[in-house]
Short mmCIF file of C-alpha atoms in Angstrom, two decimals:
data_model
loop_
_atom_site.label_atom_id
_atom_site.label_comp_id
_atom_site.label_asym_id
_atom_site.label_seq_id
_atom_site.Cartn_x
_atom_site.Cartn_y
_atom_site.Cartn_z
CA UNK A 1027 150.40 -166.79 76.67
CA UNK A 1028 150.00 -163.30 75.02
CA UNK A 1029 148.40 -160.48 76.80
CA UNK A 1030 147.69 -158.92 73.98
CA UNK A 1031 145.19 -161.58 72.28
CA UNK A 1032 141.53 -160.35 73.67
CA UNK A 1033 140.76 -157.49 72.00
CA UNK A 1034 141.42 -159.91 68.38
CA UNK A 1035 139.53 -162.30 70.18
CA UNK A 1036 136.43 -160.22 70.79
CA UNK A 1037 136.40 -158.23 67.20
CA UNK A 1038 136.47 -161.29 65.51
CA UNK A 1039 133.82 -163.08 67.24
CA UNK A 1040 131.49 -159.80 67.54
CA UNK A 1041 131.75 -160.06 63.61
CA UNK A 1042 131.08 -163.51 63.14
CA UNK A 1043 128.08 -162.81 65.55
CA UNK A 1044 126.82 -159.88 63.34
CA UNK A 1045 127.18 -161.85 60.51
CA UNK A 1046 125.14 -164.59 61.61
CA UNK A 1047 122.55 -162.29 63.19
CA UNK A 1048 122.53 -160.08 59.56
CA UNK A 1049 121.20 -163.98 58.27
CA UNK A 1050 118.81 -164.76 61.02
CA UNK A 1051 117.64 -160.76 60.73
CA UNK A 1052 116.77 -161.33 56.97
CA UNK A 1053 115.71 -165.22 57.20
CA UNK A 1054 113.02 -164.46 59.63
CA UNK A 1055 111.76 -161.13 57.66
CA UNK A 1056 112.04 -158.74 60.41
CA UNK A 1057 110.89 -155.11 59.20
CA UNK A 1058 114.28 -153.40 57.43
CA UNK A 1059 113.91 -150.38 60.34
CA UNK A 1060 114.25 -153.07 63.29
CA UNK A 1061 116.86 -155.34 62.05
CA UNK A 1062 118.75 -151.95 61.48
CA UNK A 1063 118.25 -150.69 64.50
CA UNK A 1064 119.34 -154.45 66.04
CA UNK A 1065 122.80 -154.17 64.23
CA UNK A 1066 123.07 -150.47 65.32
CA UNK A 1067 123.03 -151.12 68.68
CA UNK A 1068 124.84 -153.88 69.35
CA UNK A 1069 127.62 -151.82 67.26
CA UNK A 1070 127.09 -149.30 69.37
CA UNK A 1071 127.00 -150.83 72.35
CA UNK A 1072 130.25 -152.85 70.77
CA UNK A 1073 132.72 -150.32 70.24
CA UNK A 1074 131.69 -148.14 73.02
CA UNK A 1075 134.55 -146.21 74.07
CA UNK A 1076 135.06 -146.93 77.76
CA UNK A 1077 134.53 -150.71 77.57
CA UNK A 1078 137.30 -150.60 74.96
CA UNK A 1079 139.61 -149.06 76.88
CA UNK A 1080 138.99 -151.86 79.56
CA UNK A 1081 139.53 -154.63 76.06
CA UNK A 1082 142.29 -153.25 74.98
CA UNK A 1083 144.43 -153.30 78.48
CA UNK A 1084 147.38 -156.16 78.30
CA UNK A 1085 145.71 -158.75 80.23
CA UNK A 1086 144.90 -162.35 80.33
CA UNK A 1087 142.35 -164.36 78.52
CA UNK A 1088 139.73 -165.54 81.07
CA UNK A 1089 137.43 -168.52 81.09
CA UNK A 1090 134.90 -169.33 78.00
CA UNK A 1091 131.84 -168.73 80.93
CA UNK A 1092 133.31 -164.54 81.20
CA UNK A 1093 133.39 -164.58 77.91
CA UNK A 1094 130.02 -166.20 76.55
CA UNK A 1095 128.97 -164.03 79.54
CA UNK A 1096 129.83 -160.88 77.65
CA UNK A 1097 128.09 -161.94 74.50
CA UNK A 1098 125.01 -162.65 76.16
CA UNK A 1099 124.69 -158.61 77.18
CA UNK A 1100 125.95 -157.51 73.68
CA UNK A 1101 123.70 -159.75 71.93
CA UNK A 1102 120.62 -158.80 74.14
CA UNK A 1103 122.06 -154.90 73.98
CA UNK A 1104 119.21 -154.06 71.41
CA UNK A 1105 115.35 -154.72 71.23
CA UNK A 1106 116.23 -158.76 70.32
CA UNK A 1107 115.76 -161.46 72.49
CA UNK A 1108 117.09 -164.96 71.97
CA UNK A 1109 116.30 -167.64 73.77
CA UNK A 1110 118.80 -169.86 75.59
CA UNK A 1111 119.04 -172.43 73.06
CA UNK A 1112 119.56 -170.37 70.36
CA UNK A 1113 122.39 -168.07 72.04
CA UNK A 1114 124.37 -171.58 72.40
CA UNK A 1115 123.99 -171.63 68.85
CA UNK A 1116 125.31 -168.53 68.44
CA UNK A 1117 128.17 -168.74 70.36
CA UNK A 1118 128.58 -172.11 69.05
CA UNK A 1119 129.08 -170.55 65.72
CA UNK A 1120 130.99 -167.76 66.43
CA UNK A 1121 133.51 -169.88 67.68
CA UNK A 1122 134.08 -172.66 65.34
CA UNK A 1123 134.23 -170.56 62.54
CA UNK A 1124 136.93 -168.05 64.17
CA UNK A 1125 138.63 -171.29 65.16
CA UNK A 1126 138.48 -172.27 61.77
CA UNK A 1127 140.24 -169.24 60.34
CA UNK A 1128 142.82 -169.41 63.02
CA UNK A 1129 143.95 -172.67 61.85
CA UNK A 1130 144.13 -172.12 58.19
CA UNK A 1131 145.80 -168.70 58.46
CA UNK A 1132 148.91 -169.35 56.69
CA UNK A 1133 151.20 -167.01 58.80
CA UNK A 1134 150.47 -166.06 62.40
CA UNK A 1135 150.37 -162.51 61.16
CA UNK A 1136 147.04 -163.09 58.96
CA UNK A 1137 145.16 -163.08 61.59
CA UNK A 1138 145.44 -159.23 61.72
CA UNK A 1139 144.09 -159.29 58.00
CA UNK A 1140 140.74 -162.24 59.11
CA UNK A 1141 140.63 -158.90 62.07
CA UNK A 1142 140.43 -156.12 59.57
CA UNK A 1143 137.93 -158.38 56.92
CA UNK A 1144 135.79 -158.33 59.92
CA UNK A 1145 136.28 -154.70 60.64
CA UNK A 1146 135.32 -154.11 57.24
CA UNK A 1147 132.42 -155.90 57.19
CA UNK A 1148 131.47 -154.11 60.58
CA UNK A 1149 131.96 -150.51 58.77
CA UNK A 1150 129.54 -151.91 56.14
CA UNK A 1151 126.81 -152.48 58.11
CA UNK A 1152 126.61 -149.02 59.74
CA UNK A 1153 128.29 -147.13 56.89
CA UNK A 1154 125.03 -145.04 56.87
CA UNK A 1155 125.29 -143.77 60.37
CA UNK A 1156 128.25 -141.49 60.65
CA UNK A 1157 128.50 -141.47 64.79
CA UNK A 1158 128.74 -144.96 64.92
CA UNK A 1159 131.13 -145.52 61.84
CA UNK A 1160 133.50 -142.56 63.66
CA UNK A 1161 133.32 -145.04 66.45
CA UNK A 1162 134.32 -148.24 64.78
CA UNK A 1163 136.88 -146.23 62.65
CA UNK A 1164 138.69 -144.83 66.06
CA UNK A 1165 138.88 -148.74 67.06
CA UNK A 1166 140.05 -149.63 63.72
CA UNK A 1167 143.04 -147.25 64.23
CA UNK A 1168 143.68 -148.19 67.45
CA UNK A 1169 144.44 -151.67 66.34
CA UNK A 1170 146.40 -151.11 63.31
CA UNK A 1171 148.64 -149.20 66.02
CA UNK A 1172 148.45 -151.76 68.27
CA UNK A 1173 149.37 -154.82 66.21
CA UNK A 1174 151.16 -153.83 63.00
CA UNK A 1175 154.54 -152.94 64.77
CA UNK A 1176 154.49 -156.47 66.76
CA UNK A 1177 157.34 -159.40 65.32
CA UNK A 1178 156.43 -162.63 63.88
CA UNK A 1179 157.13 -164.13 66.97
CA UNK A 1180 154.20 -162.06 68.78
CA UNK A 1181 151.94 -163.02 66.66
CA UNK A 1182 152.46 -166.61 66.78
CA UNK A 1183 152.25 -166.61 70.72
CA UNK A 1184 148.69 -164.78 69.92
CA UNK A 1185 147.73 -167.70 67.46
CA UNK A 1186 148.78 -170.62 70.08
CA UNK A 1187 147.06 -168.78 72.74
CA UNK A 1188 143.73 -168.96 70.70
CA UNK A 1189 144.80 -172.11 69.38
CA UNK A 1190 144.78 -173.08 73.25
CA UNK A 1191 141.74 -171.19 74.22
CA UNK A 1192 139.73 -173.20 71.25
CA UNK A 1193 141.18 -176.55 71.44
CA UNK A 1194 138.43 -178.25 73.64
CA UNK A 1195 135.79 -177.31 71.59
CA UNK A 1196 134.67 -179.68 68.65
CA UNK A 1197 130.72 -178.67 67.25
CA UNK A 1198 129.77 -180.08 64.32
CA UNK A 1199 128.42 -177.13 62.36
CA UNK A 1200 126.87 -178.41 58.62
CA UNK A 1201 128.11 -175.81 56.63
CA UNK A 1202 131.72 -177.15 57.35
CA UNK A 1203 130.58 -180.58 57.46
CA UNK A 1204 128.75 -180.20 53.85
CA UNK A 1205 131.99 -178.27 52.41
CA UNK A 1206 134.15 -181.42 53.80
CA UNK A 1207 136.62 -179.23 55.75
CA UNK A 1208 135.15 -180.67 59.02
CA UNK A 1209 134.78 -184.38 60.64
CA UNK A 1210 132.06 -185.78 61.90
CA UNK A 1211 134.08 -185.97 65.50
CA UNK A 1212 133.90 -182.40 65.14
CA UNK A 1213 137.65 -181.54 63.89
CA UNK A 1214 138.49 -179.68 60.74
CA UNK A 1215 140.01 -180.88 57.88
CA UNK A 1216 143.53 -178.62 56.94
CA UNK A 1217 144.38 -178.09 53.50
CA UNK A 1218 147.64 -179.66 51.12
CA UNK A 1219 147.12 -177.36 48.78
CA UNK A 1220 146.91 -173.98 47.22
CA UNK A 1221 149.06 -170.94 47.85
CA UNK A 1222 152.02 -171.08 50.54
CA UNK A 1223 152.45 -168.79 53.14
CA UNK A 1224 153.77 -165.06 52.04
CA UNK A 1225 157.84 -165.50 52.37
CA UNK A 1226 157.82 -169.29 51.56
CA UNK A 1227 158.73 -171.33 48.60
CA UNK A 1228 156.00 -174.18 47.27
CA UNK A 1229 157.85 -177.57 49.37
CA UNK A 1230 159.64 -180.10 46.77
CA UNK A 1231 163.06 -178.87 46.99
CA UNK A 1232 165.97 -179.58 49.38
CA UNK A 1233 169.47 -177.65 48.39
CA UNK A 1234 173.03 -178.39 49.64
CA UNK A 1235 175.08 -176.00 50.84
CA UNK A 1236 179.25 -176.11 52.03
CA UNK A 1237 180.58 -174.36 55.06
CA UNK A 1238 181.34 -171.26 52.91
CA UNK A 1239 177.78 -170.86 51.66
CA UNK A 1240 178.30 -172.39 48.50
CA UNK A 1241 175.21 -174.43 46.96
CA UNK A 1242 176.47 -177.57 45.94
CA UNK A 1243 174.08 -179.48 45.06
CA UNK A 1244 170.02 -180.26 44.47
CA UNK A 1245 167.41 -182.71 45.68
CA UNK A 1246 164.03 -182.76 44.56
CA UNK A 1247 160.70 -184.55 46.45
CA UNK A 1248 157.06 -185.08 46.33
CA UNK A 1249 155.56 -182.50 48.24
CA UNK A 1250 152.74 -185.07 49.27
CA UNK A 1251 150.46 -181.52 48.23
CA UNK A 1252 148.95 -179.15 45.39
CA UNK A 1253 150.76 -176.09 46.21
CA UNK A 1254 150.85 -172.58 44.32
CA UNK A 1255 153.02 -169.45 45.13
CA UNK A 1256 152.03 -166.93 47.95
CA UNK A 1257 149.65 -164.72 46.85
CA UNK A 1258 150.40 -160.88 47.10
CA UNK A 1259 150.78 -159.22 50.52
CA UNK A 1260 147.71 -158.32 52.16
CA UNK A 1261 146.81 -154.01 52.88
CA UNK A 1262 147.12 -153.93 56.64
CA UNK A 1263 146.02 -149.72 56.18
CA UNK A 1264 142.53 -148.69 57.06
CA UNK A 1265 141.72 -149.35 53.80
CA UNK A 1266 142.54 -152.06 51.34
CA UNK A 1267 142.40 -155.40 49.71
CA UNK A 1268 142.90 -157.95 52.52
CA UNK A 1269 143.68 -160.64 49.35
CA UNK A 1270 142.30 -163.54 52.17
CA UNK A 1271 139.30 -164.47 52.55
CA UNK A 1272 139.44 -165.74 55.84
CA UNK A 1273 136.89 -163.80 58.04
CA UNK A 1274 134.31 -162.48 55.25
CA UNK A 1275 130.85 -163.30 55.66
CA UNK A 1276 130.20 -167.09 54.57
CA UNK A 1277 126.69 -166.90 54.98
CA UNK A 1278 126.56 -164.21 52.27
CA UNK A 1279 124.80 -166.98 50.40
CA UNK A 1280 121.48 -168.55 52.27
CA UNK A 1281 121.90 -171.73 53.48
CA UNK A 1282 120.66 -173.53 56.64
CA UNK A 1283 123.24 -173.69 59.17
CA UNK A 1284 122.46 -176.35 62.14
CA UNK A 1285 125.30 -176.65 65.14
CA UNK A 1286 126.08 -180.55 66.68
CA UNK A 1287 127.98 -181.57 69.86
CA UNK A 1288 130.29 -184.67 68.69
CA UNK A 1289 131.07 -187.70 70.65
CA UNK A 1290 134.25 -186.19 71.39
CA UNK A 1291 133.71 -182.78 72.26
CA UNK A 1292 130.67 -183.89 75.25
CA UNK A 1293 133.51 -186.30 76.68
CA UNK A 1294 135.92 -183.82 76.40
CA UNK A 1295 133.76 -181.47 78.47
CA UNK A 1296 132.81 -184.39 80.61
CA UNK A 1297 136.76 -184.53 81.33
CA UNK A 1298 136.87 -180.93 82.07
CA UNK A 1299 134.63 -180.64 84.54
CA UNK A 1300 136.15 -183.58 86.49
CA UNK A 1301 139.53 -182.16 86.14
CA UNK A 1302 138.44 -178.63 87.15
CA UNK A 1303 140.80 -177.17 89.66
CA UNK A 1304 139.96 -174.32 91.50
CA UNK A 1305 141.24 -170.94 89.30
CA UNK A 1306 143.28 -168.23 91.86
CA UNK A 1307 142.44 -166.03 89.59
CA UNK A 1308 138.87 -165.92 89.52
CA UNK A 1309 138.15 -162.95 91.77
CA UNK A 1310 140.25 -161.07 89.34
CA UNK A 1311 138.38 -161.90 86.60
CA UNK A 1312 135.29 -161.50 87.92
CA UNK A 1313 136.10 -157.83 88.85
CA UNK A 1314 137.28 -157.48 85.48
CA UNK A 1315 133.99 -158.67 83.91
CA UNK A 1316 132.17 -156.39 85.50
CA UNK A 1317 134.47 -153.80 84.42
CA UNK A 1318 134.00 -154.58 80.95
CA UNK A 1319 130.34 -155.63 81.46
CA UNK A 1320 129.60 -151.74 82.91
CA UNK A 1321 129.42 -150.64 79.18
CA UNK A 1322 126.84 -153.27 77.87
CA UNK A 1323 123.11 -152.02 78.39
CA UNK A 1324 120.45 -154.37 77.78
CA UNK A 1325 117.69 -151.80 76.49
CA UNK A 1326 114.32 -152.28 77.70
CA UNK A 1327 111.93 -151.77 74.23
CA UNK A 1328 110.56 -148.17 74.75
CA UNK A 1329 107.03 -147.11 73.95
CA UNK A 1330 107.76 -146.98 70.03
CA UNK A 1331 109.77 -149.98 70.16
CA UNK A 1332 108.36 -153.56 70.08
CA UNK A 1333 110.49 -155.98 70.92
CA UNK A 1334 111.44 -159.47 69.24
CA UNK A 1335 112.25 -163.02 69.33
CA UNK A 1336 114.74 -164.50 66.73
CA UNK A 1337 115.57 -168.66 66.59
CA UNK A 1338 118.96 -169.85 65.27
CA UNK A 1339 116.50 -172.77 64.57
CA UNK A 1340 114.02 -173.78 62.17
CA UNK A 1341 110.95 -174.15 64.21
CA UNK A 1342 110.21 -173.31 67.82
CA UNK A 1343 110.75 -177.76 68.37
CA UNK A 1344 113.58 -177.64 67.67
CA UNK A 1345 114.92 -174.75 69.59
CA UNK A 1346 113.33 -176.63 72.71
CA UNK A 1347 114.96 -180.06 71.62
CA UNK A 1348 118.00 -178.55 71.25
CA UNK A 1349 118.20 -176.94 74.78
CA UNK A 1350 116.93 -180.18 76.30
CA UNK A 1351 119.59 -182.85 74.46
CA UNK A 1352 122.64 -180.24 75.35
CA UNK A 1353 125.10 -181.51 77.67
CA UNK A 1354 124.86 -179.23 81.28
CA UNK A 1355 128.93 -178.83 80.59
CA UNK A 1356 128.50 -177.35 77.54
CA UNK A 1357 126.02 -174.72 78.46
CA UNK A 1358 127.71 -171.96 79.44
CA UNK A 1359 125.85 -170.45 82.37
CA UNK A 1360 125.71 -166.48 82.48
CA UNK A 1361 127.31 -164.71 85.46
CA UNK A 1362 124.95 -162.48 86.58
CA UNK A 1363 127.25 -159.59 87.73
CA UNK A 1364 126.07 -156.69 90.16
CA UNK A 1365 128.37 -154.34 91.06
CA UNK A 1366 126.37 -151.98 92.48
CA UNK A 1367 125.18 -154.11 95.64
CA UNK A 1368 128.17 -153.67 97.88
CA UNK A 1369 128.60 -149.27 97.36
CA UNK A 1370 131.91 -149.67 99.98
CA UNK A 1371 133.86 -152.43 98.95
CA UNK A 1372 132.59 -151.99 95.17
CA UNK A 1373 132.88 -148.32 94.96
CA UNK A 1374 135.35 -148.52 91.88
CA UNK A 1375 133.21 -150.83 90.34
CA UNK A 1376 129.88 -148.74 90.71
CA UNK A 1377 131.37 -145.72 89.64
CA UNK A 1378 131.97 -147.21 86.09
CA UNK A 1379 128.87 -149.10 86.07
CA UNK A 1380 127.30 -145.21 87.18
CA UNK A 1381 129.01 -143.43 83.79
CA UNK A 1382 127.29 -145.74 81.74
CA UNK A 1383 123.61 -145.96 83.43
CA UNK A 1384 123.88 -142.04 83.27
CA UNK A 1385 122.95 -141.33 78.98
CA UNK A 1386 120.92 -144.93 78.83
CA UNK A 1387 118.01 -146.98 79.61
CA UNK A 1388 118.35 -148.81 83.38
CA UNK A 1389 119.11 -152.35 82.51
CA UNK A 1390 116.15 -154.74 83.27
CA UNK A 1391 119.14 -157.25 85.12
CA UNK A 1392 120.53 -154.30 87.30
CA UNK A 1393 117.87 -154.56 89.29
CA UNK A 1394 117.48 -158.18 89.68
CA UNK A 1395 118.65 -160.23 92.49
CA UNK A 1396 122.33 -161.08 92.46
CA UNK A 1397 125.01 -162.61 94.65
CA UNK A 1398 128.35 -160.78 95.11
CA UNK A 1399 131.29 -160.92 93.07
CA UNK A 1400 133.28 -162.76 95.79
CA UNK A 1401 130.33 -165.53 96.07
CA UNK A 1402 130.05 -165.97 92.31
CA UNK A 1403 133.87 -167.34 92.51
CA UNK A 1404 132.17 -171.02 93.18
CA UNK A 1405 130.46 -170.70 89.79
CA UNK A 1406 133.59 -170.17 87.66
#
């Protein structure tokens, strides 16, 4: 597995989030100022400098519960609240729609480009607020360093370890469903046609060659497909036409967006938990959660700021249906991480968790009651 797959991994789904967010911001008609300050903080809080650092380190993906656990502080890192229901949503469709561009990248390398379309996007939505664009523009050329100079082959042990990371989960989400690139078990649909990956020929054609490298002769063959030339290159620079559209907002255009767990996908998690063995690795990744977690403030509203509710849902019912008829697998539980409690044996820990408390608002959770990071092992 790559070490060097996270940091893709989280800008990609932080986009999708804001995307989806940017929808539920507008559907609901929360004042401009508000849903602007939302998006500006989570941003904020997003590409803050010192929890980068701590993303961008070669390391190890960890378990879907770290890393719906981070989510749950970024998306709660502004004056929004969202209810439990609704952040499975959210999660639910930050993930099948990253998984979806995954698959239909046609090289392992385009996943850079679905990166930078989100980037982009990301740059769009604070382009009015210089200190936070400088921020997201020092990330953006830290990954162009980072991942332009790797092979071919790099990049396709990045794609099979998201691949991997994604291949338990199956929701039914009806945009996909409607457009007919996903199954009602919950698994998308690939594509036999249009262009072929950059560097490739359209199939149809098998050629003879002798020992000496001369062609000798021609076969021709139904491709089974509709296929077109590769389009032009992508601009992996800072700025440019990405050409793909893989990882632009598809909820650009309003339409309701409702999330389902298939047959497959609750018997799949079903499977999981039975088959759970113990991780050795689970102290480690708790103390690197709470690394990474030391940089994500949950604000408390201030005086001037009133805080708000939004629903991934149509109507309150449903939100509460929907958290009552999901499966207790697929509901990711949120580590509640303190590192403060233990000053000794977590000294590193609060230090980091000190730099950050230092500028900003306590968070309303540092305070609450909390079990250790070596007792929260049992709840990986």
């Amino acid at each position: 597995m790559s070490t060097r797959t996270l940091p893709l991994l989280f800008i990609n789904l932080g986009g999708e989030m804001l995307y989806i967010l940017d929808q539920r911001l507008r559907a609901q008609n929360i004042p401009a100022d508000k849903a602007k300050k939302v998006m500006n903080d989570i941003i904020t809080t997003m590409f803050n400098k010192k929890f980068l650092e701590e993303l961008f380190k070669p390391q190890e993906l960890y378990s879907k519960k770290a890393l719906r656990t981070v989510f749950d502080r970024l998306a709660h890192a502004s004056i929004m609240r969202l209810n439990q229901a609704s952040m499975d949503k959210l999660y639910d469709l930050m993930t099948m729609a990253f998984k979806y561009q995954v698959l239909l990248c046609p090289r392992p390398k385009d996943i850079l480009l679905v990166s930078f379309n989100h980037m982009d996007a990301i740059k769009d939505f604070v382009k009015d607020t210089p200190s936070i664009l400088s921020q997201v523009d020092e990330t953006y050329q830290q990954l162009i360093e980072m991942y332009t100079p790797l092979s071919n082959g790099e990049f396709q042990l990045i794609r099979q370890t998201l691949l991997i990371f994604f291949q338990d989960m199956h929701i039914r989400v009806s945009i996909f469903l409607k457009d007919k690139v996903q199954n009602s078990n919950g698994r998308f649909v690939l594509p036999i046609s249009g262009p072929v990956p950059r560097g490739t020929q359209v199939p149809g054609l098998i050629r003879i060659f002798s020992c000496a490298g001369e062609e000798l002769s021609r076969l021709q063959f139904k491709n089974g497909g509709n296929y077109s030339s590769a389009l032009r290159e992508g601009s992996f620079e800072l700025f440019g036409d990405r050409v793909t559209k893989l990882g632009t907002n598809m909820y650009s255009v309003s339409r309701p967006v409702e999330t389902h767990m298939s047959g497959a996908s609750k018997s799949s998690a079903q499977h999981t938990k039975v088959n759970a063995a113990p991780n050795p690795l689970a102290k480690e990744e708790l103390n690197l959660l709470a690394r990474l977690m030391g940089g994500l403030e949950v604000q408390k509203p201030g005086s001037t700021d009133t805080g708000f509710r939004v629903n991934l849902f149509a109507t309150d019912e449903e939100e509460e249906e929907a958290l009552i008829s999901r499966p207790d697998e697929l509901s990711y539980g949120v580590i509640n991480i303190q590192a403060t409690k233990d000053q000794q044996t977590n000294a590193e820990l609060a230090k980091i968790m000190g730099e950050f408390t230092e500028s900003g608002d306590q968070s309303p959770s540092a305070s609450s009651k909390g079990d250790d990071l070596l007792a929260m092992m049992d709840g990986l």
